[in-house]
Each structure stands twice: as C-alpha cells, then as structure tokens.
PDB file of C-alpha atoms in Angstrom:
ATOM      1  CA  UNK S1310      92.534  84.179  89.670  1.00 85.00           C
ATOM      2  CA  UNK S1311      90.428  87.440  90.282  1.00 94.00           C
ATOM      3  CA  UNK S1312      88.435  89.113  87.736  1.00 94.00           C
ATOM      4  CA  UNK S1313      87.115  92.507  88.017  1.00 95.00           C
ATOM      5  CA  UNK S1314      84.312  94.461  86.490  1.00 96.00           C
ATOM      6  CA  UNK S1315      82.129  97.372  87.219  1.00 97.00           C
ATOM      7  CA  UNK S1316      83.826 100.152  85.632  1.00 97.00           C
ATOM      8  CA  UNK S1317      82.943 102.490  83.385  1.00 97.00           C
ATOM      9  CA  UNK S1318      81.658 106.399  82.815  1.00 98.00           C
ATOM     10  CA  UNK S1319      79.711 108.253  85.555  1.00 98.00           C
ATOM     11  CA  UNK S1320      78.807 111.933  86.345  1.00 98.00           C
ATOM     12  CA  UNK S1321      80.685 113.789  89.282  1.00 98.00           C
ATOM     13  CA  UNK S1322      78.198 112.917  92.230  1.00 98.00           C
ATOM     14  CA  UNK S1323      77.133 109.318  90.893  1.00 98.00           C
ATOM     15  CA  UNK S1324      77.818 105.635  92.070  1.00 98.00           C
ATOM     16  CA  UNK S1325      79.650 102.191  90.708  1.00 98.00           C
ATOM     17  CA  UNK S1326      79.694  99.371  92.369  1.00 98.00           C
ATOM     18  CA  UNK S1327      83.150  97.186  91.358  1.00 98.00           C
ATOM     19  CA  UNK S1328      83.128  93.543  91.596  1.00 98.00           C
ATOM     20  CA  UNK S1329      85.764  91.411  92.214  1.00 97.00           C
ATOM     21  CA  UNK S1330      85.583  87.281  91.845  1.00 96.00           C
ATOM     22  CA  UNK S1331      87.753  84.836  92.499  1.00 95.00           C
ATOM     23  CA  UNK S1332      86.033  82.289  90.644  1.00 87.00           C
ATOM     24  CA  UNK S1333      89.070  79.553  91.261  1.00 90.00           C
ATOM     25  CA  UNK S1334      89.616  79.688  94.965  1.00 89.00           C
ATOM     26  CA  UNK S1335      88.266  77.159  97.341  1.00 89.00           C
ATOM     27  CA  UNK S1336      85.731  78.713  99.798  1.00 87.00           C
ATOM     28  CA  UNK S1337      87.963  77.818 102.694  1.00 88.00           C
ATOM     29  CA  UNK S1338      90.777  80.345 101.101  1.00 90.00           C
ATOM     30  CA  UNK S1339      88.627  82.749 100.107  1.00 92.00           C
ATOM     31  CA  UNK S1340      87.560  83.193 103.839  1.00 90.00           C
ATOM     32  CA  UNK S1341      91.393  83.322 104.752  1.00 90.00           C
ATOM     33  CA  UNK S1342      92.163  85.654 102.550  1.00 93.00           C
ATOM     34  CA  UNK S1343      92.427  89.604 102.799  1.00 96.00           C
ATOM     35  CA  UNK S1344      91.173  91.409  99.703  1.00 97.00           C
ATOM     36  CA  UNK S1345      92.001  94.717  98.758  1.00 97.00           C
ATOM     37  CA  UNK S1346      90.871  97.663  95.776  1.00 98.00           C
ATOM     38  CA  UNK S1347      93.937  99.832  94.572  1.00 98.00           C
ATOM     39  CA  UNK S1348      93.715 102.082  92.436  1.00 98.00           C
ATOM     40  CA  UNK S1349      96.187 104.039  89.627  1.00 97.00           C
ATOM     41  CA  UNK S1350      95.248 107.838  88.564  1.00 95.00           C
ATOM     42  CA  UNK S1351      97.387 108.481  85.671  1.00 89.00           C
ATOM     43  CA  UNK S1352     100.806 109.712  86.157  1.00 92.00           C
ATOM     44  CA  UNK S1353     100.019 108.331  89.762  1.00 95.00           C
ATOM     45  CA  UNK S1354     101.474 105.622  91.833  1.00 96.00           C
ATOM     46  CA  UNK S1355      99.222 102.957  92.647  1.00 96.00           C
ATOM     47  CA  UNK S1356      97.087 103.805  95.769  1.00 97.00           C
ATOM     48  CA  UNK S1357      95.239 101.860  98.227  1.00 97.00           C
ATOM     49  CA  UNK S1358      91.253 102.385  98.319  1.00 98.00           C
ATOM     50  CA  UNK S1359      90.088 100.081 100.571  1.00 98.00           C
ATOM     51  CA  UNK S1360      90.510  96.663 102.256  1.00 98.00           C
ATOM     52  CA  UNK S1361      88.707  93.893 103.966  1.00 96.00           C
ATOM     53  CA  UNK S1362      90.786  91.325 106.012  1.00 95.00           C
ATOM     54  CA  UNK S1363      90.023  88.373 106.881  1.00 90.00           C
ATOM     55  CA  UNK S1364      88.897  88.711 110.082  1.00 90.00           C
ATOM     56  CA  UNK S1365      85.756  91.019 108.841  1.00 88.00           C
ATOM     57  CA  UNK S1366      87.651  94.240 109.434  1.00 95.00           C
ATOM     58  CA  UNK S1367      87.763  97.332 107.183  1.00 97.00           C
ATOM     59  CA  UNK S1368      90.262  99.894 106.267  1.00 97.00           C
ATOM     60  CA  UNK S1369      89.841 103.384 103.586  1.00 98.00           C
ATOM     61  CA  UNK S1370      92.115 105.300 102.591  1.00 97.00           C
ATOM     62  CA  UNK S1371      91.395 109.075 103.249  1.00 97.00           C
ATOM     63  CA  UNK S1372      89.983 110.544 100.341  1.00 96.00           C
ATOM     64  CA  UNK S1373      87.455 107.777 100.215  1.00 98.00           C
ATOM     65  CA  UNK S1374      86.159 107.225 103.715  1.00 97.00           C
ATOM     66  CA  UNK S1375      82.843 108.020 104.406  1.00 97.00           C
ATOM     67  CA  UNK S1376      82.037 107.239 100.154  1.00 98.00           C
ATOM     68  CA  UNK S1377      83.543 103.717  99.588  1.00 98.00           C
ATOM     69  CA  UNK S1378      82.504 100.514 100.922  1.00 98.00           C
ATOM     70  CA  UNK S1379      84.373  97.434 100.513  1.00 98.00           C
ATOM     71  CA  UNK S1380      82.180  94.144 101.375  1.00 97.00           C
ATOM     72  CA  UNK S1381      82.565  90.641 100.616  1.00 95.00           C
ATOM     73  CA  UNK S1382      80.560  87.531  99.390  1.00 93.00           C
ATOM     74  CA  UNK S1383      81.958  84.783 100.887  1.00 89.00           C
ATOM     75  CA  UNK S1384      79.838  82.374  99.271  1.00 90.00           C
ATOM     76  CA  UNK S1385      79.923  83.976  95.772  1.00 94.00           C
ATOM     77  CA  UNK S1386      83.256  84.088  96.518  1.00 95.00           C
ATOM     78  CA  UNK S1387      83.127  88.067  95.360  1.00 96.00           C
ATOM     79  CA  UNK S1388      84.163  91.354  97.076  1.00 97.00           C
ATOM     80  CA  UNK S1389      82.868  94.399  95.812  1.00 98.00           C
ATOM     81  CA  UNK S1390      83.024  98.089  96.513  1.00 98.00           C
ATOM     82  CA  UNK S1391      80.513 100.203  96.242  1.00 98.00           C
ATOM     83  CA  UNK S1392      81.533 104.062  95.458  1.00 98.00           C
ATOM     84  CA  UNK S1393      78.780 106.782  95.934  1.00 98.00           C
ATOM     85  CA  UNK S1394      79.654 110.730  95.607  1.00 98.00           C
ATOM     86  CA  UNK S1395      82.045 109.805  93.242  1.00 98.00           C
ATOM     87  CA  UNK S1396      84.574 112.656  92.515  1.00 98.00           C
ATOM     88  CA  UNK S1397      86.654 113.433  89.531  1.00 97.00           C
ATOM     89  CA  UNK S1398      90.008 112.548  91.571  1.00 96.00           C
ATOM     90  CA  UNK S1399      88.542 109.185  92.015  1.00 97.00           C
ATOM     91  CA  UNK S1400      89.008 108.611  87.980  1.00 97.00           C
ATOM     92  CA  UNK S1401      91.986 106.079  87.666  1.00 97.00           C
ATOM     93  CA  UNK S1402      92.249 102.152  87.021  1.00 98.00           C
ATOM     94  CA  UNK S1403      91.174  99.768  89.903  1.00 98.00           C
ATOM     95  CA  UNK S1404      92.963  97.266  91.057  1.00 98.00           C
ATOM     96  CA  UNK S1405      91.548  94.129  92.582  1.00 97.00           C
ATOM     97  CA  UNK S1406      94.237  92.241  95.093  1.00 97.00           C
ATOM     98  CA  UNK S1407      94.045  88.610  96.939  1.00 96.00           C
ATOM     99  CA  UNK S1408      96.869  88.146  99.749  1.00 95.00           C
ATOM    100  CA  UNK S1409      96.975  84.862 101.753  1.00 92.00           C
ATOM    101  CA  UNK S1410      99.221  82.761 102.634  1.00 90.00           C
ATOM    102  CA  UNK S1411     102.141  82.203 100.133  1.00 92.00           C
ATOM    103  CA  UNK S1412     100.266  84.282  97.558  1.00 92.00           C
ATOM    104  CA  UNK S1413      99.486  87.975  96.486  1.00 95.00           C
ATOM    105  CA  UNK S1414      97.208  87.832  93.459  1.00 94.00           C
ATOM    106  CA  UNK S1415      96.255  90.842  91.303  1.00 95.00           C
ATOM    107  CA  UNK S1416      92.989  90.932  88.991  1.00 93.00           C
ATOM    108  CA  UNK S1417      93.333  92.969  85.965  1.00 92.00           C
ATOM    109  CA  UNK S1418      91.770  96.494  86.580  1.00 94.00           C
ATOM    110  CA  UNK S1419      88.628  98.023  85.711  1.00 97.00           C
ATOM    111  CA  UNK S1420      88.792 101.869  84.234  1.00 98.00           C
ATOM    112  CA  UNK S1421      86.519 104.084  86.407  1.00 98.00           C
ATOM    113  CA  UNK S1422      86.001 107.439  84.802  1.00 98.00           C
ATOM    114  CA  UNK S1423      84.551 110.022  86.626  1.00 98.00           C
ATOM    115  CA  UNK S1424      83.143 113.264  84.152  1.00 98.00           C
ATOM    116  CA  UNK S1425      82.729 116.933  85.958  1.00 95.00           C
TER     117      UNK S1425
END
C-alpha cells in the first residue's frame, strides 16, 4: 500500500527529502487518512518523526523540530518529509505509516545514513 523512497548517504549538515506514496488508495481515503514517518536507529525502538493528520495539522518529535517537515500531496496521493541539518543521530531506517479507519498500514523503510 505505501512505498517509500528517498534514502540514502548524506554529509552531517545536508538534506533528503523522503517520499511516501500510496499509489492504491482512493483520493477520498487518502484525504481521511493521517500519515506518519517513524523511524528505527539501530539497537533503537522505533520512534516517531513526524505526522500529518488529516485535518492539515502537524506534529515533530523533539529532536527534529525546527529541521523536519512533513507535507502531503493529496492529489499525488504522496507525503513527504523533507530533512535539512541533518545530524548523525538522525541515521536509522524510516518508516512510512497510513492510519484510517479500520486500517494501520506500514510502507517498507528507506535507510537514511547520515556520515560526520
């Protein structure tokens, strides 16, 4: 249901932008639906990054506010975040998630490495 991309190798103080598309939801779901990046350092428990709800608000988790933005597409049906000042604590897997109503989808992650 959700495919992510964007990952890769960047320099302490650089910038990825992740994608995330759910390429098989409706548009009318997609719109309902609250998205969300996690992420998973290793030896790490899964962590929330960001989210975007339905109702066009916003959340960060700490270590990223002010550095991450999480935005959606609603007619590419994509949500993407966009990571500048990019730290070496921010290295880990990242998680796309859907949540709606009856359903909590997870994309496969993307590996973000972040080099000092």
């Amino acid at each position: 249901q959700l495919q992510a991309s964007g990952g890769g190798l960047v320099q302490a103080g650089g910038s990825l932008r992740l994608s995330c598309k759910a390429s098989r939801m409706i548009l009318s779901t997609f719109w309902s639906t609250s998205f969300g990046w996690y992420r998973q350092a290793p030896g790490k428990q899964r962590e929330l990054v960001a989210g975007s709800s339905s109702d066009g608000s916003s959340n960060y988790g700490d270590s990223v506010k002010g550095r991450f933005t999480i935005s959606r597409d609603n007619s590419r049906k994509t949500v993407y975040l966009q990571m500048i000042d990019l730290k070496t604590e921010d290295t880990g897997v990242y998680y796309c998630n859907a949540r709606g109503r009856g359903f909590d989808y997870w994309g496969e992650g993307t590996l973000v490495t972040v080099s000092s």
